[in-house]
Amino acid sequence: MKKGAMQKSKQWNVKGAMRLAGVFHFLHSCGSACLLPFLTLYFRHLGLSASMIGIIMASKHLLALVWRPSSSVLARQYDKRRTVIVGSLLTSALVVLALLLFPSAGVQTESGRCNASQPDVDPTTILQRTTVPWQSNTTVYSIDQTSVNTEQPVETSTLVTSNWSARGLRSLEKPEQEEDPHTEFLGSLKAMDAQHQMFFLVLIVMGLWEFMAAPLEWTADDGLYEYLDFVDATDRHNSVKLWKQLGAAFGNCAVGVLVTSLFCLTGTALEFYSYTVFMTLTVPTAALLPIYLRKRERPTSGGFKALQLVHGNSQAILCAVTVILIGMVSSAVSDFLLWHMQDCGATEIHMGISLALAHLSQTGFAPFAGRLSRFLKYHGWLLVIAVVSLALQCLYYSFLWGPWAVIPAQLVAGFGTGAFWWSVTSQSEDIATPGTEKTILRLFEVLSLELGAAFGSLAAGFVVQKFGVQVLFQGMAVTLALWSSALAVLKWKIPRQRRINYSRLLAADTEISESESDQEKDWLETAMEDARRNNKWTKDKS
Protein backbone atom coordinates (compact mmCIF):
# COMPACT_ATOMS: atom_id res chain seq x y z
CA MET A 1 0.00 0.00 0.00
CA LYS A 2 2.83 2.35 0.79
CA LYS A 3 4.44 1.69 -2.59
CA GLY A 4 1.13 2.33 -4.38
CA ALA A 5 0.65 5.60 -2.51
CA MET A 6 4.16 6.70 -3.50
CA GLN A 7 3.49 5.89 -7.15
CA LYS A 8 0.22 7.81 -7.06
CA SER A 9 1.82 10.88 -5.51
CA LYS A 10 4.61 10.72 -8.07
CA GLN A 11 2.12 10.39 -10.92
CA TRP A 12 0.26 13.57 -9.97
CA ASN A 13 3.24 15.71 -9.03
CA VAL A 14 1.85 19.06 -10.16
CA LYS A 15 4.97 21.09 -9.37
CA GLY A 16 7.16 18.68 -11.31
CA ALA A 17 4.70 18.69 -14.20
CA MET A 18 4.72 22.49 -14.37
CA ARG A 19 8.53 22.59 -14.30
CA LEU A 20 8.66 20.11 -17.18
CA ALA A 21 6.04 22.06 -19.11
CA GLY A 22 8.04 25.24 -18.52
CA VAL A 23 11.19 23.68 -19.96
CA PHE A 24 9.22 22.41 -22.96
CA HIS A 25 7.72 25.80 -23.78
CA PHE A 26 11.01 27.60 -23.14
CA LEU A 27 12.92 25.41 -25.62
CA HIS A 28 10.16 25.48 -28.21
CA SER A 29 9.84 29.26 -28.00
CA CYS A 30 13.62 29.59 -28.29
CA GLY A 31 13.60 27.63 -31.54
CA SER A 32 10.68 29.54 -33.01
CA ALA A 33 12.24 32.90 -32.08
CA CYS A 34 15.50 31.94 -33.78
CA LEU A 35 13.83 31.75 -37.18
CA LEU A 36 10.26 33.04 -37.51
CA PRO A 37 10.94 36.79 -37.06
CA PHE A 38 13.77 36.66 -39.61
CA LEU A 39 11.99 34.69 -42.34
CA THR A 40 10.93 37.72 -44.38
CA LEU A 41 14.53 38.96 -44.39
CA TYR A 42 15.64 35.60 -45.78
CA PHE A 43 12.95 35.76 -48.47
CA ARG A 44 14.22 39.22 -49.35
CA HIS A 45 17.69 37.72 -49.70
CA LEU A 46 16.27 35.13 -52.09
CA GLY A 47 15.06 37.96 -54.32
CA LEU A 48 11.33 37.79 -53.65
CA SER A 49 9.29 40.98 -53.87
CA ALA A 50 7.28 42.40 -50.98
CA SER A 51 3.96 41.35 -52.50
CA MET A 52 5.21 37.79 -52.96
CA ILE A 53 6.36 37.66 -49.34
CA GLY A 54 2.97 38.97 -48.24
CA ILE A 55 1.23 36.17 -50.15
CA ILE A 56 3.53 33.53 -48.64
CA MET A 57 3.00 34.73 -45.06
CA ALA A 58 -0.76 35.09 -45.58
CA SER A 59 -0.93 31.52 -46.91
CA LYS A 60 0.97 30.34 -43.82
CA HIS A 61 -1.56 32.00 -41.49
CA LEU A 62 -4.59 30.73 -43.41
CA LEU A 63 -3.28 27.16 -43.35
CA ALA A 64 -2.74 27.42 -39.59
CA LEU A 65 -6.26 28.86 -39.20
CA VAL A 66 -7.78 25.68 -40.65
CA TRP A 67 -5.30 22.96 -39.72
CA ARG A 68 -4.37 23.85 -36.14
CA PRO A 69 -7.84 23.38 -34.58
CA SER A 70 -8.59 20.38 -36.81
CA SER A 71 -5.38 18.58 -35.88
CA SER A 72 -5.97 19.32 -32.19
CA VAL A 73 -9.41 17.70 -32.32
CA LEU A 74 -8.11 14.67 -34.23
CA ALA A 75 -5.19 14.17 -31.83
CA ARG A 76 -7.56 14.24 -28.87
CA GLN A 77 -10.14 11.99 -30.47
CA TYR A 78 -7.64 9.25 -31.33
CA ASP A 79 -5.49 9.71 -28.20
CA LYS A 80 -2.35 10.52 -30.22
CA ARG A 81 -1.34 13.78 -28.63
CA ARG A 82 2.17 12.77 -27.65
CA THR A 83 2.78 11.22 -31.07
CA VAL A 84 1.57 14.39 -32.78
CA ILE A 85 3.80 16.61 -30.61
CA VAL A 86 6.97 14.58 -31.13
CA GLY A 87 6.26 14.08 -34.83
CA SER A 88 5.59 17.79 -35.32
CA LEU A 89 8.89 18.72 -33.67
CA LEU A 90 10.99 16.33 -35.76
CA THR A 91 9.32 16.84 -39.14
CA SER A 92 9.20 20.65 -38.91
CA ALA A 93 12.88 20.70 -37.89
CA LEU A 94 13.80 18.77 -41.05
CA VAL A 95 11.41 20.31 -43.58
CA VAL A 96 12.49 23.89 -42.86
CA LEU A 97 16.06 23.06 -43.95
CA ALA A 98 14.76 22.66 -47.50
CA LEU A 99 14.63 26.47 -47.75
CA LEU A 100 18.44 26.50 -47.59
CA LEU A 101 18.62 24.55 -50.85
CA PHE A 102 17.31 27.53 -52.83
CA PRO A 103 19.96 29.94 -54.18
CA SER A 104 19.20 33.60 -54.56
CA ALA A 105 17.07 34.45 -57.59
CA GLY A 106 18.22 38.06 -57.63
CA VAL A 107 21.01 40.02 -55.97
CA GLN A 108 22.25 39.48 -52.44
CA THR A 109 21.15 42.38 -50.30
CA GLU A 110 24.07 42.54 -47.88
CA SER A 111 27.01 41.41 -49.94
CA GLY A 112 29.16 44.25 -48.62
CA ARG A 113 29.30 43.04 -45.01
CA CYS A 114 32.23 40.68 -45.54
CA ASN A 115 34.09 42.50 -48.33
CA ALA A 116 36.66 43.92 -45.93
CA SER A 117 38.01 40.40 -45.40
CA GLN A 118 38.36 39.69 -49.13
CA PRO A 119 41.81 40.48 -50.67
CA ASP A 120 40.49 41.50 -54.07
CA VAL A 121 38.16 44.22 -52.77
CA ASP A 122 39.32 47.55 -51.43
CA PRO A 123 38.13 48.00 -47.83
CA THR A 124 37.50 51.69 -48.54
CA THR A 125 34.98 50.87 -51.24
CA ILE A 126 31.74 52.73 -50.71
CA LEU A 127 28.59 50.66 -51.16
CA GLN A 128 25.84 52.57 -52.91
CA ARG A 129 22.17 51.64 -52.76
CA THR A 130 20.39 50.75 -55.96
CA THR A 131 17.00 49.19 -56.64
CA VAL A 132 16.15 45.98 -58.42
CA PRO A 133 13.78 46.86 -61.32
CA TRP A 134 11.20 44.18 -60.51
CA GLN A 135 11.53 44.71 -56.76
CA SER A 136 10.96 48.36 -56.08
CA ASN A 137 11.66 48.26 -52.36
CA THR A 138 14.64 45.92 -52.18
CA THR A 139 17.88 47.63 -51.26
CA VAL A 140 20.88 46.35 -53.19
CA TYR A 141 24.46 47.53 -52.88
CA SER A 142 26.85 48.33 -55.74
CA ILE A 143 30.43 49.62 -55.95
CA ASP A 144 31.09 53.31 -56.33
CA GLN A 145 33.86 53.75 -58.92
CA THR A 146 34.93 57.11 -57.55
CA SER A 147 36.07 55.50 -54.29
CA VAL A 148 38.16 52.74 -55.90
CA ASN A 149 41.74 53.82 -56.63
CA THR A 150 43.08 51.32 -59.19
CA GLU A 151 45.05 51.59 -62.39
CA GLN A 152 42.55 49.66 -64.48
CA PRO A 153 38.96 50.81 -64.87
CA VAL A 154 36.41 48.96 -62.77
CA GLU A 155 33.08 48.18 -64.31
CA THR A 156 30.13 49.25 -62.15
CA SER A 157 27.94 46.22 -61.51
CA THR A 158 26.23 44.44 -58.76
CA LEU A 159 28.48 42.35 -56.57
CA VAL A 160 26.88 38.93 -56.81
CA THR A 161 24.51 37.44 -59.37
CA SER A 162 23.40 33.86 -58.86
CA ASN A 163 23.68 31.05 -61.35
CA TRP A 164 20.03 30.31 -60.63
CA SER A 165 19.01 33.57 -62.28
CA ALA A 166 21.15 32.84 -65.33
CA ARG A 167 19.61 29.41 -65.73
CA GLY A 168 16.17 30.97 -65.40
CA LEU A 169 16.92 33.45 -68.19
CA ARG A 170 18.31 30.74 -70.46
CA SER A 171 15.15 28.72 -69.98
CA LEU A 172 13.16 31.52 -71.60
CA GLU A 173 15.29 31.35 -74.77
CA LYS A 174 14.65 27.64 -75.40
CA PRO A 175 11.95 26.86 -77.95
CA GLU A 176 8.73 25.45 -76.58
CA GLN A 177 8.31 21.70 -76.89
CA GLU A 178 5.31 19.46 -76.56
CA GLU A 179 5.00 18.27 -73.00
CA ASP A 180 3.32 15.33 -71.37
CA PRO A 181 0.14 16.39 -69.50
CA HIS A 182 1.57 14.79 -66.36
CA THR A 183 4.52 17.20 -66.46
CA GLU A 184 2.46 20.26 -67.32
CA PHE A 185 3.03 21.85 -63.90
CA LEU A 186 6.80 21.33 -64.04
CA GLY A 187 6.83 22.66 -67.58
CA SER A 188 4.95 25.80 -66.60
CA LEU A 189 7.34 26.24 -63.67
CA LYS A 190 10.34 26.04 -66.00
CA ALA A 191 8.79 28.58 -68.35
CA MET A 192 8.62 31.19 -65.56
CA ASP A 193 11.34 33.66 -64.78
CA ALA A 194 13.67 32.88 -61.89
CA GLN A 195 11.80 35.08 -59.43
CA HIS A 196 8.44 33.39 -59.93
CA GLN A 197 10.07 29.96 -59.87
CA MET A 198 11.53 30.83 -56.49
CA PHE A 199 8.18 32.16 -55.27
CA PHE A 200 6.28 28.96 -56.00
CA LEU A 201 8.98 26.71 -54.60
CA VAL A 202 9.15 28.71 -51.35
CA LEU A 203 5.34 28.74 -51.16
CA ILE A 204 5.23 24.93 -51.42
CA VAL A 205 7.93 24.40 -48.78
CA MET A 206 6.34 26.92 -46.39
CA GLY A 207 2.96 25.23 -46.77
CA LEU A 208 4.49 21.83 -45.99
CA TRP A 209 6.40 23.26 -43.03
CA GLU A 210 3.31 24.93 -41.55
CA PHE A 211 1.36 21.69 -42.03
CA MET A 212 3.97 19.92 -39.89
CA ALA A 213 4.47 22.64 -37.26
CA ALA A 214 0.91 23.93 -36.73
CA PRO A 215 -0.54 21.02 -34.67
CA LEU A 216 2.06 21.29 -31.90
CA GLU A 217 0.99 24.31 -29.87
CA TRP A 218 -2.70 23.56 -29.36
CA THR A 219 -2.13 19.84 -28.88
CA ALA A 220 0.44 20.38 -26.12
CA ASP A 221 -1.61 23.14 -24.52
CA ASP A 222 -4.81 21.07 -24.45
CA GLY A 223 -3.04 18.05 -22.97
CA LEU A 224 -1.49 20.12 -20.17
CA TYR A 225 -4.75 21.96 -19.43
CA GLU A 226 -6.75 18.74 -19.12
CA TYR A 227 -4.05 17.28 -16.88
CA LEU A 228 -4.28 20.32 -14.58
CA ASP A 229 -8.07 20.24 -14.74
CA PHE A 230 -8.06 16.62 -13.57
CA VAL A 231 -5.94 17.48 -10.52
CA ASP A 232 -7.91 20.72 -9.93
CA ALA A 233 -4.97 23.04 -10.61
CA THR A 234 -5.98 24.97 -13.76
CA ASP A 235 -4.99 28.23 -12.06
CA ARG A 236 -1.36 27.27 -12.69
CA HIS A 237 -1.84 26.95 -16.45
CA ASN A 238 -1.05 30.61 -17.14
CA SER A 239 2.41 30.25 -15.61
CA VAL A 240 3.70 28.62 -18.81
CA LYS A 241 3.16 31.91 -20.66
CA LEU A 242 6.06 33.42 -18.73
CA TRP A 243 8.38 30.66 -19.98
CA LYS A 244 7.20 31.25 -23.54
CA GLN A 245 8.11 34.94 -23.35
CA LEU A 246 11.48 34.26 -21.72
CA GLY A 247 12.28 31.58 -24.30
CA ALA A 248 11.39 33.89 -27.17
CA ALA A 249 13.56 36.68 -25.72
CA PHE A 250 16.51 34.32 -25.29
CA GLY A 251 16.14 32.92 -28.81
CA ASN A 252 15.90 36.36 -30.42
CA CYS A 253 18.95 37.68 -28.60
CA ALA A 254 21.09 34.54 -28.97
CA VAL A 255 20.55 34.09 -32.71
CA GLY A 256 21.10 37.81 -33.32
CA VAL A 257 24.49 37.73 -31.62
CA LEU A 258 25.54 34.46 -33.28
CA VAL A 259 24.49 35.39 -36.82
CA THR A 260 26.18 38.78 -36.63
CA SER A 261 29.39 37.26 -35.25
CA LEU A 262 29.54 34.37 -37.74
CA PHE A 263 27.88 36.01 -40.74
CA CYS A 264 30.95 35.73 -42.97
CA LEU A 265 31.18 31.99 -42.25
CA THR A 266 27.57 30.82 -42.15
CA GLY A 267 25.44 33.72 -43.32
CA THR A 268 21.80 33.57 -42.24
CA ALA A 269 21.76 29.77 -42.45
CA LEU A 270 22.58 29.71 -38.74
CA GLU A 271 18.99 30.81 -38.02
CA PHE A 272 17.68 27.63 -39.65
CA TYR A 273 20.21 25.39 -37.92
CA SER A 274 19.37 26.97 -34.56
CA TYR A 275 15.70 26.25 -35.12
CA THR A 276 16.44 22.62 -35.94
CA VAL A 277 18.70 22.21 -32.90
CA PHE A 278 16.15 23.64 -30.46
CA MET A 279 13.29 21.60 -31.92
CA THR A 280 15.40 18.47 -31.51
CA LEU A 281 16.28 19.40 -27.92
CA THR A 282 12.57 19.81 -27.17
CA VAL A 283 11.79 16.19 -28.13
CA PRO A 284 12.91 14.59 -24.80
CA THR A 285 10.75 16.99 -22.79
CA ALA A 286 7.83 16.34 -25.16
CA ALA A 287 8.18 12.62 -24.52
CA LEU A 288 7.77 13.27 -20.77
CA LEU A 289 5.25 16.12 -21.01
CA PRO A 290 2.26 15.58 -18.66
CA ILE A 291 -0.78 14.81 -20.80
CA TYR A 292 -4.11 13.56 -19.56
CA LEU A 293 -6.88 12.35 -21.85
CA ARG A 294 -10.33 13.00 -20.46
CA LYS A 295 -12.52 10.52 -22.32
CA ARG A 296 -15.92 11.65 -23.51
CA GLU A 297 -18.63 9.79 -25.38
CA ARG A 298 -19.05 12.43 -28.05
CA PRO A 299 -17.06 15.49 -29.12
CA THR A 300 -18.07 18.85 -27.75
CA SER A 301 -19.07 21.86 -29.83
CA GLY A 302 -17.13 24.41 -27.81
CA GLY A 303 -16.18 26.48 -30.83
CA PHE A 304 -19.78 27.04 -31.92
CA LYS A 305 -20.81 27.83 -28.35
CA ALA A 306 -18.03 30.43 -28.14
CA LEU A 307 -19.17 32.02 -31.41
CA GLN A 308 -22.72 32.26 -30.09
CA LEU A 309 -21.58 33.91 -26.86
CA VAL A 310 -19.47 36.47 -28.73
CA HIS A 311 -22.25 37.16 -31.23
CA GLY A 312 -24.74 37.76 -28.45
CA ASN A 313 -22.72 40.46 -26.68
CA SER A 314 -22.13 43.91 -28.19
CA GLN A 315 -18.96 44.54 -26.21
CA ALA A 316 -17.58 41.16 -27.33
CA ILE A 317 -18.32 41.97 -30.98
CA LEU A 318 -16.50 45.28 -30.57
CA CYS A 319 -13.58 43.41 -29.00
CA ALA A 320 -13.55 40.90 -31.89
CA VAL A 321 -13.33 43.67 -34.50
CA THR A 322 -10.50 45.31 -32.57
CA VAL A 323 -8.71 41.98 -32.24
CA ILE A 324 -8.81 41.43 -36.01
CA LEU A 325 -7.53 44.96 -36.70
CA ILE A 326 -4.67 44.64 -34.21
CA GLY A 327 -3.83 41.25 -35.69
CA MET A 328 -3.56 42.82 -39.14
CA VAL A 329 -1.29 45.62 -37.94
CA SER A 330 0.87 43.37 -35.77
CA SER A 331 1.40 40.98 -38.67
CA ALA A 332 2.43 43.81 -40.98
CA VAL A 333 4.88 45.10 -38.37
CA SER A 334 6.29 41.62 -37.82
CA ASP A 335 6.79 41.07 -41.57
CA PHE A 336 8.36 44.39 -42.56
CA LEU A 337 9.81 46.12 -39.48
CA LEU A 338 13.10 44.25 -39.89
CA TRP A 339 13.19 45.30 -43.54
CA HIS A 340 13.03 48.92 -42.43
CA MET A 341 15.68 48.34 -39.77
CA GLN A 342 17.96 46.72 -42.35
CA ASP A 343 17.58 49.76 -44.61
CA CYS A 344 18.64 51.90 -41.63
CA GLY A 345 21.86 49.91 -41.26
CA ALA A 346 20.77 47.41 -38.62
CA THR A 347 22.22 43.90 -38.47
CA GLU A 348 20.86 40.78 -36.79
CA ILE A 349 22.24 41.76 -33.39
CA HIS A 350 20.24 45.02 -33.43
CA MET A 351 17.13 43.15 -34.54
CA GLY A 352 17.51 40.32 -32.03
CA ILE A 353 18.03 42.60 -29.04
CA SER A 354 15.12 44.84 -30.00
CA LEU A 355 12.78 41.85 -30.38
CA ALA A 356 13.97 40.41 -27.06
CA LEU A 357 13.26 43.68 -25.24
CA ALA A 358 9.67 43.61 -26.51
CA HIS A 359 9.13 40.14 -25.01
CA LEU A 360 10.75 41.10 -21.71
CA SER A 361 8.69 44.27 -21.38
CA GLN A 362 5.54 42.24 -22.02
CA THR A 363 6.36 40.00 -19.06
CA GLY A 364 6.85 43.12 -16.95
CA PHE A 365 3.27 44.25 -17.56
CA ALA A 366 1.67 41.48 -15.48
CA PRO A 367 2.50 42.91 -12.01
CA PHE A 368 0.90 46.25 -12.93
CA ALA A 369 -2.12 44.88 -14.80
CA GLY A 370 -4.41 44.50 -11.79
CA ARG A 371 -3.64 47.94 -10.39
CA LEU A 372 -4.07 49.62 -13.78
CA SER A 373 -7.36 47.82 -14.38
CA ARG A 374 -8.69 48.89 -10.98
CA PHE A 375 -7.54 52.46 -11.62
CA LEU A 376 -9.43 52.56 -14.94
CA LYS A 377 -12.44 50.82 -13.26
CA TYR A 378 -13.13 48.85 -16.47
CA HIS A 379 -10.80 46.57 -18.40
CA GLY A 380 -12.29 47.75 -21.71
CA TRP A 381 -10.31 50.99 -21.47
CA LEU A 382 -7.13 48.91 -21.53
CA LEU A 383 -8.12 47.87 -25.04
CA VAL A 384 -8.34 51.52 -26.09
CA ILE A 385 -4.92 52.18 -24.54
CA ALA A 386 -3.47 49.21 -26.44
CA VAL A 387 -4.78 50.55 -29.77
CA VAL A 388 -3.39 54.03 -29.07
CA SER A 389 -0.05 52.51 -28.06
CA LEU A 390 0.20 50.52 -31.30
CA ALA A 391 -0.69 53.62 -33.34
CA LEU A 392 2.14 55.59 -31.71
CA GLN A 393 4.55 52.70 -32.33
CA CYS A 394 3.72 52.56 -36.03
CA LEU A 395 4.18 56.32 -36.35
CA TYR A 396 7.55 56.07 -34.59
CA TYR A 397 8.63 53.15 -36.81
CA SER A 398 8.09 55.24 -39.94
CA PHE A 399 10.76 57.74 -38.78
CA LEU A 400 13.59 55.38 -37.78
CA TRP A 401 17.01 56.90 -38.37
CA GLY A 402 19.49 54.32 -37.07
CA PRO A 403 19.99 50.71 -35.93
CA TRP A 404 19.23 51.38 -32.24
CA ALA A 405 16.45 53.92 -32.78
CA VAL A 406 13.78 51.22 -32.52
CA ILE A 407 14.50 50.42 -28.84
CA PRO A 408 12.07 52.93 -27.19
CA ALA A 409 9.19 51.76 -29.37
CA GLN A 410 9.93 48.11 -28.60
CA LEU A 411 9.76 48.77 -24.86
CA VAL A 412 6.37 50.40 -25.31
CA ALA A 413 5.28 47.58 -27.62
CA GLY A 414 5.66 45.00 -24.87
CA PHE A 415 3.45 46.92 -22.45
CA GLY A 416 0.90 47.60 -25.19
CA THR A 417 0.72 43.92 -26.11
CA GLY A 418 0.38 42.94 -22.46
CA ALA A 419 -2.47 45.44 -21.98
CA PHE A 420 -4.18 44.17 -25.11
CA TRP A 421 -4.24 40.51 -24.09
CA TRP A 422 -5.15 41.34 -20.49
CA SER A 423 -8.22 43.20 -21.74
CA VAL A 424 -9.14 40.40 -24.16
CA THR A 425 -8.82 37.80 -21.39
CA SER A 426 -11.06 39.85 -19.09
CA GLN A 427 -13.62 40.25 -21.88
CA SER A 428 -13.63 36.48 -22.37
CA GLU A 429 -14.34 35.96 -18.68
CA ASP A 430 -17.20 38.48 -18.77
CA ILE A 431 -19.22 36.58 -21.38
CA ALA A 432 -18.14 33.02 -20.56
CA THR A 433 -20.38 30.30 -19.21
CA PRO A 434 -18.86 27.59 -16.99
CA GLY A 435 -16.21 25.69 -18.96
CA THR A 436 -16.06 28.04 -21.98
CA GLU A 437 -13.50 30.63 -20.78
CA LYS A 438 -10.56 28.96 -22.50
CA THR A 439 -12.50 28.37 -25.73
CA ILE A 440 -13.60 32.00 -26.01
CA LEU A 441 -10.08 33.26 -25.39
CA ARG A 442 -8.77 30.87 -28.03
CA LEU A 443 -11.37 32.20 -30.47
CA PHE A 444 -10.06 35.73 -29.96
CA GLU A 445 -6.50 34.46 -30.42
CA VAL A 446 -7.42 32.83 -33.74
CA LEU A 447 -9.12 35.99 -34.96
CA SER A 448 -6.00 38.01 -34.18
CA LEU A 449 -3.02 35.72 -34.77
CA GLU A 450 -4.33 33.87 -37.82
CA LEU A 451 -7.29 35.55 -39.57
CA GLY A 452 -6.23 39.13 -38.93
CA ALA A 453 -2.58 38.25 -39.50
CA ALA A 454 -3.40 36.72 -42.90
CA PHE A 455 -5.22 39.85 -44.09
CA GLY A 456 -2.47 42.06 -42.66
CA SER A 457 0.39 40.22 -44.35
CA LEU A 458 -1.40 40.18 -47.71
CA ALA A 459 -2.31 43.87 -47.66
CA ALA A 460 1.06 44.97 -46.26
CA GLY A 461 2.97 43.17 -49.00
CA PHE A 462 1.18 45.06 -51.76
CA VAL A 463 1.43 48.40 -49.93
CA VAL A 464 5.18 48.01 -49.42
CA GLN A 465 5.60 46.91 -53.04
CA LYS A 466 3.87 50.03 -54.37
CA PHE A 467 4.51 52.75 -51.78
CA GLY A 468 7.28 51.59 -49.44
CA VAL A 469 7.64 50.64 -45.79
CA GLN A 470 7.37 54.16 -44.39
CA VAL A 471 3.99 54.74 -46.05
CA LEU A 472 2.82 51.39 -44.65
CA PHE A 473 3.62 52.37 -41.07
CA GLN A 474 2.17 55.86 -41.42
CA GLY A 475 -1.04 54.49 -42.94
CA MET A 476 -1.44 51.98 -40.13
CA ALA A 477 -0.84 54.71 -37.53
CA VAL A 478 -3.64 56.86 -39.00
CA THR A 479 -6.01 53.88 -39.22
CA LEU A 480 -5.40 52.88 -35.60
CA ALA A 481 -5.76 56.48 -34.39
CA LEU A 482 -9.17 56.77 -36.06
CA TRP A 483 -10.30 53.41 -34.71
CA SER A 484 -9.14 54.23 -31.17
CA SER A 485 -11.38 57.31 -31.17
CA ALA A 486 -14.35 55.33 -32.47
CA LEU A 487 -13.63 52.52 -30.00
CA ALA A 488 -13.60 54.89 -27.03
CA VAL A 489 -16.97 56.36 -28.02
CA LEU A 490 -18.53 52.95 -28.60
CA LYS A 491 -17.17 51.58 -25.33
CA TRP A 492 -18.77 54.50 -23.54
CA LYS A 493 -22.13 54.24 -25.36
CA ILE A 494 -22.64 50.47 -25.40
CA PRO A 495 -23.82 49.13 -22.02
CA ARG A 496 -21.64 46.54 -20.39
CA GLN A 497 -23.26 43.11 -20.11
CA ARG A 498 -21.56 40.72 -17.75
CA ARG A 499 -22.69 37.13 -17.43
CA ILE A 500 -22.80 35.66 -13.93
CA ASN A 501 -20.34 32.81 -13.73
CA TYR A 502 -21.81 30.56 -11.06
CA SER A 503 -18.84 28.21 -11.00
CA ARG A 504 -16.56 31.13 -10.14
CA LEU A 505 -18.96 32.31 -7.45
CA LEU A 506 -19.11 28.79 -6.04
CA ALA A 507 -15.32 28.62 -5.95
CA ALA A 508 -15.16 32.00 -4.21
CA ASP A 509 -17.83 30.92 -1.73
CA THR A 510 -15.89 27.73 -1.05
CA GLU A 511 -12.74 29.74 -0.33
CA ILE A 512 -14.67 32.02 2.03
CA SER A 513 -16.22 29.04 3.79
CA GLU A 514 -12.83 27.41 4.17
CA SER A 515 -11.33 30.60 5.61
CA GLU A 516 -14.26 30.93 8.04
CA SER A 517 -13.91 27.31 9.11
CA ASP A 518 -10.19 27.85 9.63
CA GLN A 519 -10.94 30.87 11.81
CA GLU A 520 -13.49 28.88 13.83
CA LYS A 521 -10.97 26.08 14.19
CA ASP A 522 -8.29 28.53 15.38
CA TRP A 523 -10.74 30.03 17.90
CA LEU A 524 -11.73 26.61 19.22
CA GLU A 525 -8.12 25.48 19.57
CA THR A 526 -7.26 28.70 21.41
CA ALA A 527 -10.20 28.22 23.79
CA MET A 528 -9.22 24.61 24.49
CA GLU A 529 -5.63 25.65 25.18
CA ASP A 530 -6.79 28.31 27.60
CA ALA A 531 -9.03 25.77 29.36
CA ARG A 532 -6.18 23.28 29.69
CA ARG A 533 -3.89 26.01 31.01
CA ASN A 534 -6.49 27.08 33.57
CA ASN A 535 -7.05 23.47 34.71
CA LYS A 536 -3.33 22.95 35.13
CA TRP A 537 -3.02 26.16 37.13
CA THR A 538 -5.93 25.08 39.39
CA LYS A 539 -4.35 21.68 40.04
CA ASP A 540 -1.01 23.24 40.84
CA LYS A 541 -2.65 25.67 43.23
CA SER A 542 -4.50 22.92 45.04
PDB file of C-alpha atoms in Angstrom, residues 19 47 68 70 206 208 211 216 237 327 354 378 385 407 449 451 504 509:
ATOM      1  CA  ARG A  19       8.526  22.590 -14.302  1.00  0.00           C
ATOM      2  CA  GLY A  47      15.057  37.957 -54.321  1.00  0.00           C
ATOM      3  CA  ARG A  68      -4.366  23.848 -36.136  1.00  0.00           C
ATOM      4  CA  SER A  70      -8.590  20.381 -36.812  1.00  0.00           C
ATOM      5  CA  MET A 206       6.344  26.922 -46.393  1.00  0.00           C
ATOM      6  CA  LEU A 208       4.487  21.833 -45.987  1.00  0.00           C
ATOM      7  CA  PHE A 211       1.361  21.691 -42.029  1.00  0.00           C
ATOM      8  CA  LEU A 216       2.062  21.286 -31.904  1.00  0.00           C
ATOM      9  CA  HIS A 237      -1.837  26.952 -16.448  1.00  0.00           C
ATOM     10  CA  GLY A 327      -3.834  41.248 -35.693  1.00  0.00           C
ATOM     11  CA  SER A 354      15.115  44.841 -29.997  1.00  0.00           C
ATOM     12  CA  TYR A 378     -13.133  48.851 -16.470  1.00  0.00           C
ATOM     13  CA  ILE A 385      -4.918  52.182 -24.536  1.00  0.00           C
ATOM     14  CA  ILE A 407      14.501  50.421 -28.838  1.00  0.00           C
ATOM     15  CA  LEU A 449      -3.020  35.717 -34.768  1.00  0.00           C
ATOM     16  CA  LEU A 451      -7.288  35.547 -39.569  1.00  0.00           C
ATOM     17  CA  ARG A 504     -16.563  31.130 -10.143  1.00  0.00           C
ATOM     18  CA  ASP A 509     -17.828  30.919  -1.730  1.00  0.00           C
TER      19      ASP A 509
END
